[in-house]
Amino acid sequence: MLTCNKSGDRMVVDAPNSNGPFQPVALMHFRDVAPAEQEKLFIQKLRQCCVLFDFLSDPLSDLKWKEVKRAALSEMVEYITHNRNVITEPIYPEVVHMFAVNMFRTLPPSSNPTGAEFDPEEDEPTLEAAWPHLQLVYEFFLRFLESPDFQPNIAKKYIDQKFVMQLLDLFDSEDPRERDFLKTTLHRIYGKFLGLRAYIRKQINNIFYRFIYETEHHNGIAELLEILGSIINGFALPLKEEHKIFLLKVLLPLHKVKSLSVYHPQLAYCVVQFLEKDSTLTEPVVMALLKYWPKTHSPKEVMFLNELEEILDVIEPSEFVKVQEPLFRQLAKCVAERALYYWNNEYIMSLISDNAAKILPIMFPALYRNSKTHWNKTIHGLIYNALKLFMEMNQKLFDDCTQQFRAEKNKEKAKSKEREEAWIKIENLAKSNPQFFMYVDSSDLNSPVAMETDVPLIEDVLRLKKTVEEGAIQLQHEQRKERPMVRRKSELPQDIYTTKALESHRRAENMLTTHDGL
Amino acid sequence: MDAFKLMKELRVNYEQEAHYLPKETGLNLIESTTEDDNRISAKCRDAKVEDLWSLTSFFGYSTQTFVLAVNLLDRFLAMIRIQPKHLSCVSVSCLHMAAKVTEEECNLAPADDLIRIGQCRFTVSDLCRMEKIVAEKLDFKSKAITALTFLHLYHQITLSHSTDRKEKLSLEKLEAQLKACLCRISFSKAKPSVLALSLLRQEIEGIQSEDMLEIAYHIQRHLKITDGELLLWSERVARCLSDYASPECSKPNHKKLQWIVSRRTAQNLHSYRVVPDEDSCEDMMSSGEESLSSSLGSDAEGPFFPLHLRRQKQRQPLHA
């Protein structure tokens, strides 16, 4: 160990503290050492940095030595960035070891161990306390990997499957800065170590499977997807079966997980990348998306709409035709701003106008039904735009749809009128029965209002309102009459067995003796 | 209503219709105007009438309202020269006036809704003023006799004579066709009775009913409409309707419309769409078959792979 006791900005050795085998000496700077000696110094510094410090339970401990380590790491980063031929063969195992020692640790438990899971949107992430050191270790390792002197053939002895596995485990860290570094690190490793690629993909697959089907909890999905995005981008054509399966069995089911919003942009990117590579996958993708489509009009729906629009932006017209009907039937249910905004997308509109005869009749009722009145002014305006574009496409088609819509509406009206008349008939028949007044509860409303449409028509709502009001008035009239305030007891069962059973039933408490007379 | 009464009413209307015709010279002037900033051209007017149809449809107004609105508009335009920038205000006023005459009170859309949906640049008070001006210029003759009036009468007459063909002659279809014709200014020059009869005949010829044709002829003679006049307009109607009925879908024009979304939606949109592309230098690690795009930046601050979509190919929209 070289010691130095020069004054100035060097740290001087104090008495050794309780930190085990650590020899708290500040090593020389690289620049102060002859080139021949630099390798040895390098290894020493690396080994020195294998000592871990406690930042969590005792943040103020060993401040000097923490600074020593930090300075050493920083210096090494500079060293390999600005010097060539300093990464020699003995260095490799030391670097990897240093990284492993610092990084591969059990992650702290989730910040909400008892309550809800860590919600990446709401909760503040628990940041890594040892970040000042970890950051530099990551930084250093990255420079190491990216150095022009770096030789994968040598490194592969040390950067092996086990290493990768442990690296992947770290992706569950709550600290986004760490995940960011991990992402870049893994990306570089994937790029340089061809032999590890299949293994990496397989392990990522497994992480996803566990996430989707078992835990639904993992903090690093977005980062992993980001890496995958650039991996997918580099896929050669024709796509291997393995990749297609990945799309269908992993990427698509990721849409149904609750925490979708955390990683949705990355996921959408991956999906679209796939489609750009192989457009025959469009149909299964779109159908899966429709299958996982959120059932309520939630913010989640907006994500799906975003993704869908991106898919449509790159869709081949021939594929479009295959999926247009179910797709627009789903869209017709979304009278949401985001869905209506689709009509502003010129490419989508050109696709629609090429297939207008099939699509417009699906969209029309949804739009037209809401056109007259919609409580939301923005949506109201957008509906108008959509209808106007529609009309410009083909006036006759528009008129035909209008006529059909009106015809159906009239049919519905006629039907509900028939139903009402039928009920009234029944009621009249009942009234003519002399026993009527014995059984009827006089606070009944006049007639049930049947609402078959999924969106109640204005007329239905008004009618219902009227009926309720009438019923309420009637009730008031009733209450003015004298009515004895009798609490209605439940009727006793007539069945003999039940009655016997009730009588012979004893409560458990009567039979058990209580403890201590309590 | 029995046939005799109907015919009588027909006659009465026929005698009155001239009062509600827009001045032919005025219409000619519009038709001959080329695109100009100072004068209304036919194209201008036609586009505006189509807008009126959109609004009619959207607010659930009847065809009657629409036809009346167009009538008011044409009469006004034929009389008064206005600048194109006022056309929007004039046309919406006509629609509002027509709606007040035709529609029930409860179905009337409030003026500010009309203005907002129509994406108009003028205010409610502008609208009221314009309505007064139009009403004044047209001598307050708001309840006009239009081609629709005749169409209804013809329809009733035809049905009263041949009840077994009730379903075949669809009034709704005739109304839609009339509306299509009215979107072209040239048809405003036709006498409403003649225009309606042309439409009727066209439709009857389509369903090939001999006895209905007979009735149409009977009407023609009753009103003393000349063959020449009828033929002229029938031809024009036929041409217009064949355009209307073509299955071709034209690409809609996006630029005329404003797409207003709420701020939250706009934010959502921007995060996905607006960020410009970054060029990623493709680092081809091609010793295997698969390469990795090295768009992940080399230091922590560098641009990572684009979170938005890279539009690599410009899609060519297919031509209809």
PDB file of N, CA, C and O in Angstrom, chain A residues 184 187-188 194 197 226 233-234 243 264 269 272 276 306 309-310 313 316 337-338 343-344 371 378 385 388 391-395 398-399 403, chain B residues 51 53-54 58 119 172 179 244 248-250 253-254 258-260 262 265 269 272-273 287 290-291 293 296-298 304-305 309-310 312 315:
ATOM      1  N   THR A 184     -29.315   1.489 -19.203  1.00  0.00           N
ATOM      2  CA  THR A 184     -28.239   1.732 -20.145  1.00  0.00           C
ATOM      3  C   THR A 184     -27.190   0.641 -20.062  1.00  0.00           C
ATOM      4  O   THR A 184     -26.671   0.180 -21.080  1.00  0.00           O
ATOM      5  N   HIS A 187     -28.376  -2.442 -21.714  1.00  0.00           N
ATOM      6  CA  HIS A 187     -28.406  -2.217 -23.155  1.00  0.00           C
ATOM      7  C   HIS A 187     -27.025  -2.392 -23.763  1.00  0.00           C
ATOM      8  O   HIS A 187     -26.846  -3.014 -24.813  1.00  0.00           O
ATOM      9  N   ARG A 188     -26.029  -1.866 -23.075  1.00  0.00           N
ATOM     10  CA  ARG A 188     -24.675  -2.010 -23.608  1.00  0.00           C
ATOM     11  C   ARG A 188     -24.230  -3.457 -23.595  1.00  0.00           C
ATOM     12  O   ARG A 188     -23.585  -3.935 -24.530  1.00  0.00           O
ATOM     13  N   LEU A 194     -22.830 -10.924 -27.673  1.00  0.00           N
ATOM     14  CA  LEU A 194     -23.813 -11.605 -28.510  1.00  0.00           C
ATOM     15  C   LEU A 194     -24.257 -12.915 -27.891  1.00  0.00           C
ATOM     16  O   LEU A 194     -25.405 -13.332 -28.015  1.00  0.00           O
ATOM     17  N   ARG A 197     -27.258 -12.716 -25.473  1.00  0.00           N
ATOM     18  CA  ARG A 197     -28.512 -12.076 -25.880  1.00  0.00           C
ATOM     19  C   ARG A 197     -29.727 -12.952 -25.646  1.00  0.00           C
ATOM     20  O   ARG A 197     -30.734 -12.497 -25.107  1.00  0.00           O
ATOM     21  N   GLU A 226     -38.184  -0.328 -22.398  1.00  0.00           N
ATOM     22  CA  GLU A 226     -37.401   0.594 -23.218  1.00  0.00           C
ATOM     23  C   GLU A 226     -36.273  -0.151 -23.909  1.00  0.00           C
ATOM     24  O   GLU A 226     -36.000   0.058 -25.090  1.00  0.00           O
ATOM     25  N   ASN A 233     -36.416  -3.068 -32.415  1.00  0.00           N
ATOM     26  CA  ASN A 233     -36.072  -2.247 -33.559  1.00  0.00           C
ATOM     27  C   ASN A 233     -34.993  -2.883 -34.401  1.00  0.00           C
ATOM     28  O   ASN A 233     -34.931  -2.709 -35.616  1.00  0.00           O
ATOM     29  N   GLY A 234     -34.131  -3.645 -33.745  1.00  0.00           N
ATOM     30  CA  GLY A 234     -33.033  -4.251 -34.465  1.00  0.00           C
ATOM     31  C   GLY A 234     -33.294  -5.654 -34.972  1.00  0.00           C
ATOM     32  O   GLY A 234     -32.404  -6.289 -35.522  1.00  0.00           O
ATOM     33  N   HIS A 243     -39.987 -14.420 -31.344  1.00  0.00           N
ATOM     34  CA  HIS A 243     -40.340 -13.017 -31.123  1.00  0.00           C
ATOM     35  C   HIS A 243     -41.834 -12.803 -31.235  1.00  0.00           C
ATOM     36  O   HIS A 243     -42.425 -12.015 -30.508  1.00  0.00           O
ATOM     37  N   HIS A 264     -46.947   2.526 -19.981  1.00  0.00           N
ATOM     38  CA  HIS A 264     -47.669   2.423 -21.239  1.00  0.00           C
ATOM     39  C   HIS A 264     -46.955   3.011 -22.451  1.00  0.00           C
ATOM     40  O   HIS A 264     -46.974   2.416 -23.524  1.00  0.00           O
ATOM     41  N   TYR A 269     -44.789   1.761 -27.691  1.00  0.00           N
ATOM     42  CA  TYR A 269     -43.686   1.859 -28.639  1.00  0.00           C
ATOM     43  C   TYR A 269     -43.269   0.471 -29.112  1.00  0.00           C
ATOM     44  O   TYR A 269     -43.069   0.239 -30.305  1.00  0.00           O
ATOM     45  N   VAL A 272     -45.850  -1.001 -31.514  1.00  0.00           N
ATOM     46  CA  VAL A 272     -45.837  -0.401 -32.844  1.00  0.00           C
ATOM     47  C   VAL A 272     -44.587  -0.811 -33.614  1.00  0.00           C
ATOM     48  O   VAL A 272     -44.632  -1.035 -34.828  1.00  0.00           O
ATOM     49  N   GLU A 276     -44.407  -2.422 -37.286  1.00  0.00           N
ATOM     50  CA  GLU A 276     -43.659  -1.876 -38.414  1.00  0.00           C
ATOM     51  C   GLU A 276     -42.766  -2.936 -39.027  1.00  0.00           C
ATOM     52  O   GLU A 276     -42.478  -2.904 -40.216  1.00  0.00           O
ATOM     53  N   ASN A 306     -54.676   6.358 -27.363  1.00  0.00           N
ATOM     54  CA  ASN A 306     -53.398   6.842 -27.880  1.00  0.00           C
ATOM     55  C   ASN A 306     -52.683   5.746 -28.650  1.00  0.00           C
ATOM     56  O   ASN A 306     -52.193   5.945 -29.759  1.00  0.00           O
ATOM     57  N   GLU A 309     -54.294   4.887 -31.907  1.00  0.00           N
ATOM     58  CA  GLU A 309     -54.054   5.852 -32.969  1.00  0.00           C
ATOM     59  C   GLU A 309     -52.660   5.677 -33.547  1.00  0.00           C
ATOM     60  O   GLU A 309     -52.462   5.768 -34.753  1.00  0.00           O
ATOM     61  N   GLU A 310     -51.695   5.384 -32.688  1.00  0.00           N
ATOM     62  CA  GLU A 310     -50.342   5.180 -33.207  1.00  0.00           C
ATOM     63  C   GLU A 310     -50.293   3.962 -34.118  1.00  0.00           C
ATOM     64  O   GLU A 310     -49.589   3.952 -35.120  1.00  0.00           O
ATOM     65  N   ASP A 313     -51.742   4.830 -37.384  1.00  0.00           N
ATOM     66  CA  ASP A 313     -50.870   5.679 -38.172  1.00  0.00           C
ATOM     67  C   ASP A 313     -49.956   4.886 -39.082  1.00  0.00           C
ATOM     68  O   ASP A 313     -49.517   5.368 -40.114  1.00  0.00           O
ATOM     69  N   GLU A 316     -51.197  -0.924 -42.452  1.00  0.00           N
ATOM     70  CA  GLU A 316     -51.350  -1.123 -43.885  1.00  0.00           C
ATOM     71  C   GLU A 316     -52.838  -1.140 -44.221  1.00  0.00           C
ATOM     72  O   GLU A 316     -53.609  -1.739 -43.496  1.00  0.00           O
ATOM     73  N   GLU A 337     -63.399  12.732 -25.823  1.00  0.00           N
ATOM     74  CA  GLU A 337     -62.679  13.709 -26.629  1.00  0.00           C
ATOM     75  C   GLU A 337     -61.597  13.040 -27.449  1.00  0.00           C
ATOM     76  O   GLU A 337     -61.404  13.312 -28.624  1.00  0.00           O
ATOM     77  N   ARG A 338     -60.875  12.133 -26.784  1.00  0.00           N
ATOM     78  CA  ARG A 338     -59.730  11.531 -27.442  1.00  0.00           C
ATOM     79  C   ARG A 338     -60.163  10.719 -28.653  1.00  0.00           C
ATOM     80  O   ARG A 338     -59.508  10.745 -29.676  1.00  0.00           O
ATOM     81  N   TRP A 343     -60.783  11.830 -35.677  1.00  0.00           N
ATOM     82  CA  TRP A 343     -61.278  12.325 -36.946  1.00  0.00           C
ATOM     83  C   TRP A 343     -60.410  13.465 -37.471  1.00  0.00           C
ATOM     84  O   TRP A 343     -60.579  13.912 -38.590  1.00  0.00           O
ATOM     85  N   ASN A 344     -59.524  13.937 -36.643  1.00  0.00           N
ATOM     86  CA  ASN A 344     -58.633  14.989 -37.081  1.00  0.00           C
ATOM     87  C   ASN A 344     -57.377  14.424 -37.731  1.00  0.00           C
ATOM     88  O   ASN A 344     -56.576  15.149 -38.271  1.00  0.00           O
ATOM     89  N   SER A 371     -75.666  14.138 -30.760  1.00  0.00           N
ATOM     90  CA  SER A 371     -75.423  15.428 -31.375  1.00  0.00           C
ATOM     91  C   SER A 371     -76.328  16.507 -30.812  1.00  0.00           C
ATOM     92  O   SER A 371     -75.887  17.607 -30.540  1.00  0.00           O
ATOM     93  N   THR A 378     -67.173  20.831 -25.101  1.00  0.00           N
ATOM     94  CA  THR A 378     -66.057  20.481 -25.974  1.00  0.00           C
ATOM     95  C   THR A 378     -66.417  19.280 -26.833  1.00  0.00           C
ATOM     96  O   THR A 378     -66.184  19.279 -28.039  1.00  0.00           O
ATOM     97  N   ASN A 385     -67.879  18.364 -35.628  1.00  0.00           N
ATOM     98  CA  ASN A 385     -66.811  18.244 -36.616  1.00  0.00           C
ATOM     99  C   ASN A 385     -66.818  16.870 -37.269  1.00  0.00           C
ATOM    100  O   ASN A 385     -66.688  16.748 -38.485  1.00  0.00           O
ATOM    101  N   LYS A 388     -69.671  16.498 -39.613  1.00  0.00           N
ATOM    102  CA  LYS A 388     -69.500  17.314 -40.810  1.00  0.00           C
ATOM    103  C   LYS A 388     -68.546  16.660 -41.788  1.00  0.00           C
ATOM    104  O   LYS A 388     -68.779  16.637 -42.996  1.00  0.00           O
ATOM    105  N   MET A 391     -70.243  13.951 -43.479  1.00  0.00           N
ATOM    106  CA  MET A 391     -71.136  14.414 -44.521  1.00  0.00           C
ATOM    107  C   MET A 391     -70.389  14.786 -45.774  1.00  0.00           C
ATOM    108  O   MET A 391     -70.843  14.559 -46.891  1.00  0.00           O
ATOM    109  N   GLU A 392     -69.224  15.361 -45.584  1.00  0.00           N
ATOM    110  CA  GLU A 392     -68.458  15.770 -46.751  1.00  0.00           C
ATOM    111  C   GLU A 392     -67.977  14.563 -47.531  1.00  0.00           C
ATOM    112  O   GLU A 392     -67.733  14.649 -48.719  1.00  0.00           O
ATOM    113  N   MET A 393     -67.803  13.466 -46.827  1.00  0.00           N
ATOM    114  CA  MET A 393     -67.303  12.283 -47.517  1.00  0.00           C
ATOM    115  C   MET A 393     -68.298  11.797 -48.543  1.00  0.00           C
ATOM    116  O   MET A 393     -67.953  11.526 -49.674  1.00  0.00           O
ATOM    117  N   ASN A 394     -69.509  11.651 -48.107  1.00  0.00           N
ATOM    118  CA  ASN A 394     -70.528  11.177 -49.028  1.00  0.00           C
ATOM    119  C   ASN A 394     -71.894  11.557 -48.490  1.00  0.00           C
ATOM    120  O   ASN A 394     -72.368  10.971 -47.534  1.00  0.00           O
ATOM    121  N   GLN A 395     -72.495  12.531 -49.143  1.00  0.00           N
ATOM    122  CA  GLN A 395     -73.768  13.065 -48.638  1.00  0.00           C
ATOM    123  C   GLN A 395     -74.849  12.013 -48.593  1.00  0.00           C
ATOM    124  O   GLN A 395     -75.612  11.937 -47.647  1.00  0.00           O
ATOM    125  N   PHE A 398     -74.571   9.641 -45.773  1.00  0.00           N
ATOM    126  CA  PHE A 398     -74.974  10.325 -44.556  1.00  0.00           C
ATOM    127  C   PHE A 398     -76.494  10.385 -44.451  1.00  0.00           C
ATOM    128  O   PHE A 398     -77.078  10.088 -43.407  1.00  0.00           O
ATOM    129  N   ASP A 399     -77.135  10.768 -45.551  1.00  0.00           N
ATOM    130  CA  ASP A 399     -78.598  10.862 -45.516  1.00  0.00           C
ATOM    131  C   ASP A 399     -79.222   9.509 -45.259  1.00  0.00           C
ATOM    132  O   ASP A 399     -80.201   9.390 -44.515  1.00  0.00           O
ATOM    133  N   GLN A 403     -81.685   8.533 -42.223  1.00  0.00           N
ATOM    134  CA  GLN A 403     -83.020   7.966 -42.377  1.00  0.00           C
ATOM    135  C   GLN A 403     -83.152   6.669 -41.604  1.00  0.00           C
ATOM    136  O   GLN A 403     -84.162   6.423 -40.939  1.00  0.00           O
TER     137      GLN A 403
ATOM    138  N   ASP B  51     -72.970  23.961 -45.097  1.00  0.00           N
ATOM    139  CA  ASP B  51     -72.798  24.170 -43.662  1.00  0.00           C
ATOM    140  C   ASP B  51     -74.139  24.236 -42.965  1.00  0.00           C
ATOM    141  O   ASP B  51     -74.326  23.678 -41.883  1.00  0.00           O
ATOM    142  N   TRP B  53     -76.779  22.819 -43.869  1.00  0.00           N
ATOM    143  CA  TRP B  53     -77.325  21.471 -43.780  1.00  0.00           C
ATOM    144  C   TRP B  53     -76.700  20.719 -42.619  1.00  0.00           C
ATOM    145  O   TRP B  53     -77.371  19.983 -41.891  1.00  0.00           O
ATOM    146  N   SER B  54     -75.388  20.887 -42.434  1.00  0.00           N
ATOM    147  CA  SER B  54     -74.738  20.232 -41.296  1.00  0.00           C
ATOM    148  C   SER B  54     -75.386  20.658 -39.999  1.00  0.00           C
ATOM    149  O   SER B  54     -75.668  19.838 -39.129  1.00  0.00           O
ATOM    150  N   PHE B  58     -77.403  18.416 -37.394  1.00  0.00           N
ATOM    151  CA  PHE B  58     -76.840  18.276 -36.058  1.00  0.00           C
ATOM    152  C   PHE B  58     -77.855  18.621 -34.986  1.00  0.00           C
ATOM    153  O   PHE B  58     -77.952  17.953 -33.961  1.00  0.00           O
ATOM    154  N   GLN B 119     -68.814  27.351 -35.240  1.00  0.00           N
ATOM    155  CA  GLN B 119     -67.482  27.969 -35.191  1.00  0.00           C
ATOM    156  C   GLN B 119     -67.476  29.317 -35.875  1.00  0.00           C
ATOM    157  O   GLN B 119     -66.605  29.636 -36.699  1.00  0.00           O
ATOM    158  N   GLU B 172     -89.307  10.920 -47.407  1.00  0.00           N
ATOM    159  CA  GLU B 172     -87.988  11.231 -46.838  1.00  0.00           C
ATOM    160  C   GLU B 172     -86.925  11.257 -47.914  1.00  0.00           C
ATOM    161  O   GLU B 172     -86.040  12.123 -47.933  1.00  0.00           O
ATOM    162  N   LYS B 179     -82.929  18.431 -50.893  1.00  0.00           N
ATOM    163  CA  LYS B 179     -81.866  19.089 -50.147  1.00  0.00           C
ATOM    164  C   LYS B 179     -80.575  19.069 -50.947  1.00  0.00           C
ATOM    165  O   LYS B 179     -79.855  20.068 -51.018  1.00  0.00           O
ATOM    166  N   TYR B 244     -75.007  12.945 -56.658  1.00  0.00           N
ATOM    167  CA  TYR B 244     -75.338  12.731 -55.247  1.00  0.00           C
ATOM    168  C   TYR B 244     -75.270  11.248 -54.898  1.00  0.00           C
ATOM    169  O   TYR B 244     -74.802  10.866 -53.834  1.00  0.00           O
ATOM    170  N   GLU B 248     -68.785   7.194 -54.551  1.00  0.00           N
ATOM    171  CA  GLU B 248     -67.446   7.702 -54.265  1.00  0.00           C
ATOM    172  C   GLU B 248     -67.430   8.519 -52.998  1.00  0.00           C
ATOM    173  O   GLU B 248     -68.326   9.326 -52.760  1.00  0.00           O
ATOM    174  N   CYS B 249     -66.392   8.320 -52.217  1.00  0.00           N
ATOM    175  CA  CYS B 249     -66.268   9.119 -51.018  1.00  0.00           C
ATOM    176  C   CYS B 249     -65.112  10.074 -51.200  1.00  0.00           C
ATOM    177  O   CYS B 249     -63.995   9.653 -51.471  1.00  0.00           O
ATOM    178  N   SER B 250     -65.396  11.327 -51.028  1.00  0.00           N
ATOM    179  CA  SER B 250     -64.290  12.275 -51.193  1.00  0.00           C
ATOM    180  C   SER B 250     -63.579  12.466 -49.872  1.00  0.00           C
ATOM    181  O   SER B 250     -64.139  12.254 -48.802  1.00  0.00           O
ATOM    182  N   ASN B 253     -62.305  17.809 -46.031  1.00  0.00           N
ATOM    183  CA  ASN B 253     -61.367  18.905 -45.908  1.00  0.00           C
ATOM    184  C   ASN B 253     -61.205  19.270 -44.442  1.00  0.00           C
ATOM    185  O   ASN B 253     -62.106  19.799 -43.815  1.00  0.00           O
ATOM    186  N   HIS B 254     -60.031  18.963 -43.887  1.00  0.00           N
ATOM    187  CA  HIS B 254     -59.852  19.196 -42.459  1.00  0.00           C
ATOM    188  C   HIS B 254     -59.651  20.640 -42.109  1.00  0.00           C
ATOM    189  O   HIS B 254     -59.889  21.057 -41.009  1.00  0.00           O
ATOM    190  N   GLN B 258     -62.202  23.672 -36.802  1.00  0.00           N
ATOM    191  CA  GLN B 258     -61.338  23.831 -35.645  1.00  0.00           C
ATOM    192  C   GLN B 258     -61.556  22.667 -34.721  1.00  0.00           C
ATOM    193  O   GLN B 258     -62.690  22.306 -34.432  1.00  0.00           O
ATOM    194  N   TRP B 259     -60.491  22.103 -34.224  1.00  0.00           N
ATOM    195  CA  TRP B 259     -60.622  20.980 -33.312  1.00  0.00           C
ATOM    196  C   TRP B 259     -60.218  21.436 -31.928  1.00  0.00           C
ATOM    197  O   TRP B 259     -59.057  21.529 -31.605  1.00  0.00           O
ATOM    198  N   ILE B 260     -61.207  21.724 -31.130  1.00  0.00           N
ATOM    199  CA  ILE B 260     -60.920  22.239 -29.800  1.00  0.00           C
ATOM    200  C   ILE B 260     -61.044  21.109 -28.806  1.00  0.00           C
ATOM    201  O   ILE B 260     -62.079  20.460 -28.720  1.00  0.00           O
ATOM    202  N   SER B 262     -60.052  19.803 -24.653  1.00  0.00           N
ATOM    203  CA  SER B 262     -59.737  20.340 -23.342  1.00  0.00           C
ATOM    204  C   SER B 262     -58.236  20.263 -23.112  1.00  0.00           C
ATOM    205  O   SER B 262     -57.534  19.500 -23.770  1.00  0.00           O
ATOM    206  N   THR B 265     -56.727  16.764 -22.478  1.00  0.00           N
ATOM    207  CA  THR B 265     -56.579  15.936 -23.663  1.00  0.00           C
ATOM    208  C   THR B 265     -55.420  16.438 -24.509  1.00  0.00           C
ATOM    209  O   THR B 265     -54.638  15.655 -25.041  1.00  0.00           O
ATOM    210  N   LEU B 269     -52.179  14.437 -25.835  1.00  0.00           N
ATOM    211  CA  LEU B 269     -51.838  14.323 -27.238  1.00  0.00           C
ATOM    212  C   LEU B 269     -50.382  14.692 -27.435  1.00  0.00           C
ATOM    213  O   LEU B 269     -49.636  14.003 -28.095  1.00  0.00           O
ATOM    214  N   TYR B 272     -47.500  12.416 -26.872  1.00  0.00           N
ATOM    215  CA  TYR B 272     -47.339  11.293 -27.784  1.00  0.00           C
ATOM    216  C   TYR B 272     -46.929  11.696 -29.173  1.00  0.00           C
ATOM    217  O   TYR B 272     -46.338  10.933 -29.887  1.00  0.00           O
ATOM    218  N   ARG B 273     -47.304  12.894 -29.579  1.00  0.00           N
ATOM    219  CA  ARG B 273     -47.240  13.120 -30.996  1.00  0.00           C
ATOM    220  C   ARG B 273     -46.296  14.225 -31.427  1.00  0.00           C
ATOM    221  O   ARG B 273     -45.781  14.210 -32.514  1.00  0.00           O
ATOM    222  N   SER B 287     -22.588  -8.874 -36.376  1.00  0.00           N
ATOM    223  CA  SER B 287     -21.945 -10.167 -36.529  1.00  0.00           C
ATOM    224  C   SER B 287     -22.976 -11.270 -36.440  1.00  0.00           C
ATOM    225  O   SER B 287     -22.842 -12.315 -37.022  1.00  0.00           O
ATOM    226  N   GLU B 290     -28.911 -10.155 -35.755  1.00  0.00           N
ATOM    227  CA  GLU B 290     -29.702  -9.116 -35.133  1.00  0.00           C
ATOM    228  C   GLU B 290     -28.828  -7.975 -34.697  1.00  0.00           C
ATOM    229  O   GLU B 290     -27.771  -8.169 -34.152  1.00  0.00           O
ATOM    230  N   SER B 291     -29.308  -6.808 -34.923  1.00  0.00           N
ATOM    231  CA  SER B 291     -28.541  -5.651 -34.485  1.00  0.00           C
ATOM    232  C   SER B 291     -29.318  -4.946 -33.390  1.00  0.00           C
ATOM    233  O   SER B 291     -30.473  -5.231 -33.152  1.00  0.00           O
ATOM    234  N   SER B 293     -30.327  -1.229 -31.937  1.00  0.00           N
ATOM    235  CA  SER B 293     -30.236   0.195 -32.238  1.00  0.00           C
ATOM    236  C   SER B 293     -29.689   0.898 -31.014  1.00  0.00           C
ATOM    237  O   SER B 293     -30.199   0.758 -29.914  1.00  0.00           O
ATOM    238  N   LEU B 296     -30.020   4.431 -27.197  1.00  0.00           N
ATOM    239  CA  LEU B 296     -29.869   4.805 -25.794  1.00  0.00           C
ATOM    240  C   LEU B 296     -28.587   5.609 -25.657  1.00  0.00           C
ATOM    241  O   LEU B 296     -27.538   5.176 -26.075  1.00  0.00           O
ATOM    242  N   GLY B 297     -28.709   6.756 -25.098  1.00  0.00           N
ATOM    243  CA  GLY B 297     -27.552   7.648 -25.026  1.00  0.00           C
ATOM    244  C   GLY B 297     -26.441   7.047 -24.197  1.00  0.00           C
ATOM    245  O   GLY B 297     -26.649   6.221 -23.339  1.00  0.00           O
ATOM    246  N   SER B 298     -25.252   7.494 -24.450  1.00  0.00           N
ATOM    247  CA  SER B 298     -24.133   6.869 -23.763  1.00  0.00           C
ATOM    248  C   SER B 298     -23.926   7.445 -22.384  1.00  0.00           C
ATOM    249  O   SER B 298     -23.427   6.785 -21.508  1.00  0.00           O
ATOM    250  N   PHE B 304     -32.498   9.305 -24.714  1.00  0.00           N
ATOM    251  CA  PHE B 304     -32.777   7.906 -24.815  1.00  0.00           C
ATOM    252  C   PHE B 304     -33.694   7.664 -25.984  1.00  0.00           C
ATOM    253  O   PHE B 304     -34.034   8.572 -26.681  1.00  0.00           O
ATOM    254  N   PHE B 305     -34.042   6.454 -26.150  1.00  0.00           N
ATOM    255  CA  PHE B 305     -34.796   6.154 -27.364  1.00  0.00           C
ATOM    256  C   PHE B 305     -36.106   6.947 -27.355  1.00  0.00           C
ATOM    257  O   PHE B 305     -36.633   7.269 -26.314  1.00  0.00           O
ATOM    258  N   LEU B 309     -43.439   7.827 -31.357  1.00  0.00           N
ATOM    259  CA  LEU B 309     -43.285   6.948 -32.479  1.00  0.00           C
ATOM    260  C   LEU B 309     -42.413   7.591 -33.530  1.00  0.00           C
ATOM    261  O   LEU B 309     -42.542   8.753 -33.824  1.00  0.00           O
ATOM    262  N   ARG B 310     -41.545   6.826 -34.103  1.00  0.00           N
ATOM    263  CA  ARG B 310     -40.781   7.390 -35.199  1.00  0.00           C
ATOM    264  C   ARG B 310     -41.553   7.125 -36.472  1.00  0.00           C
ATOM    265  O   ARG B 310     -41.759   5.982 -36.842  1.00  0.00           O
ATOM    266  N   GLN B 312     -41.438   6.555 -39.768  1.00  0.00           N
ATOM    267  CA  GLN B 312     -40.352   6.324 -40.709  1.00  0.00           C
ATOM    268  C   GLN B 312     -40.805   6.417 -42.147  1.00  0.00           C
ATOM    269  O   GLN B 312     -40.064   6.756 -43.024  1.00  0.00           O
ATOM    270  N   ARG B 315     -47.039   7.601 -45.166  1.00  0.00           N
ATOM    271  CA  ARG B 315     -48.025   6.770 -45.836  1.00  0.00           C
ATOM    272  C   ARG B 315     -48.673   7.537 -46.963  1.00  0.00           C
ATOM    273  O   ARG B 315     -49.023   8.689 -46.814  1.00  0.00           O
TER     274      ARG B 315
END
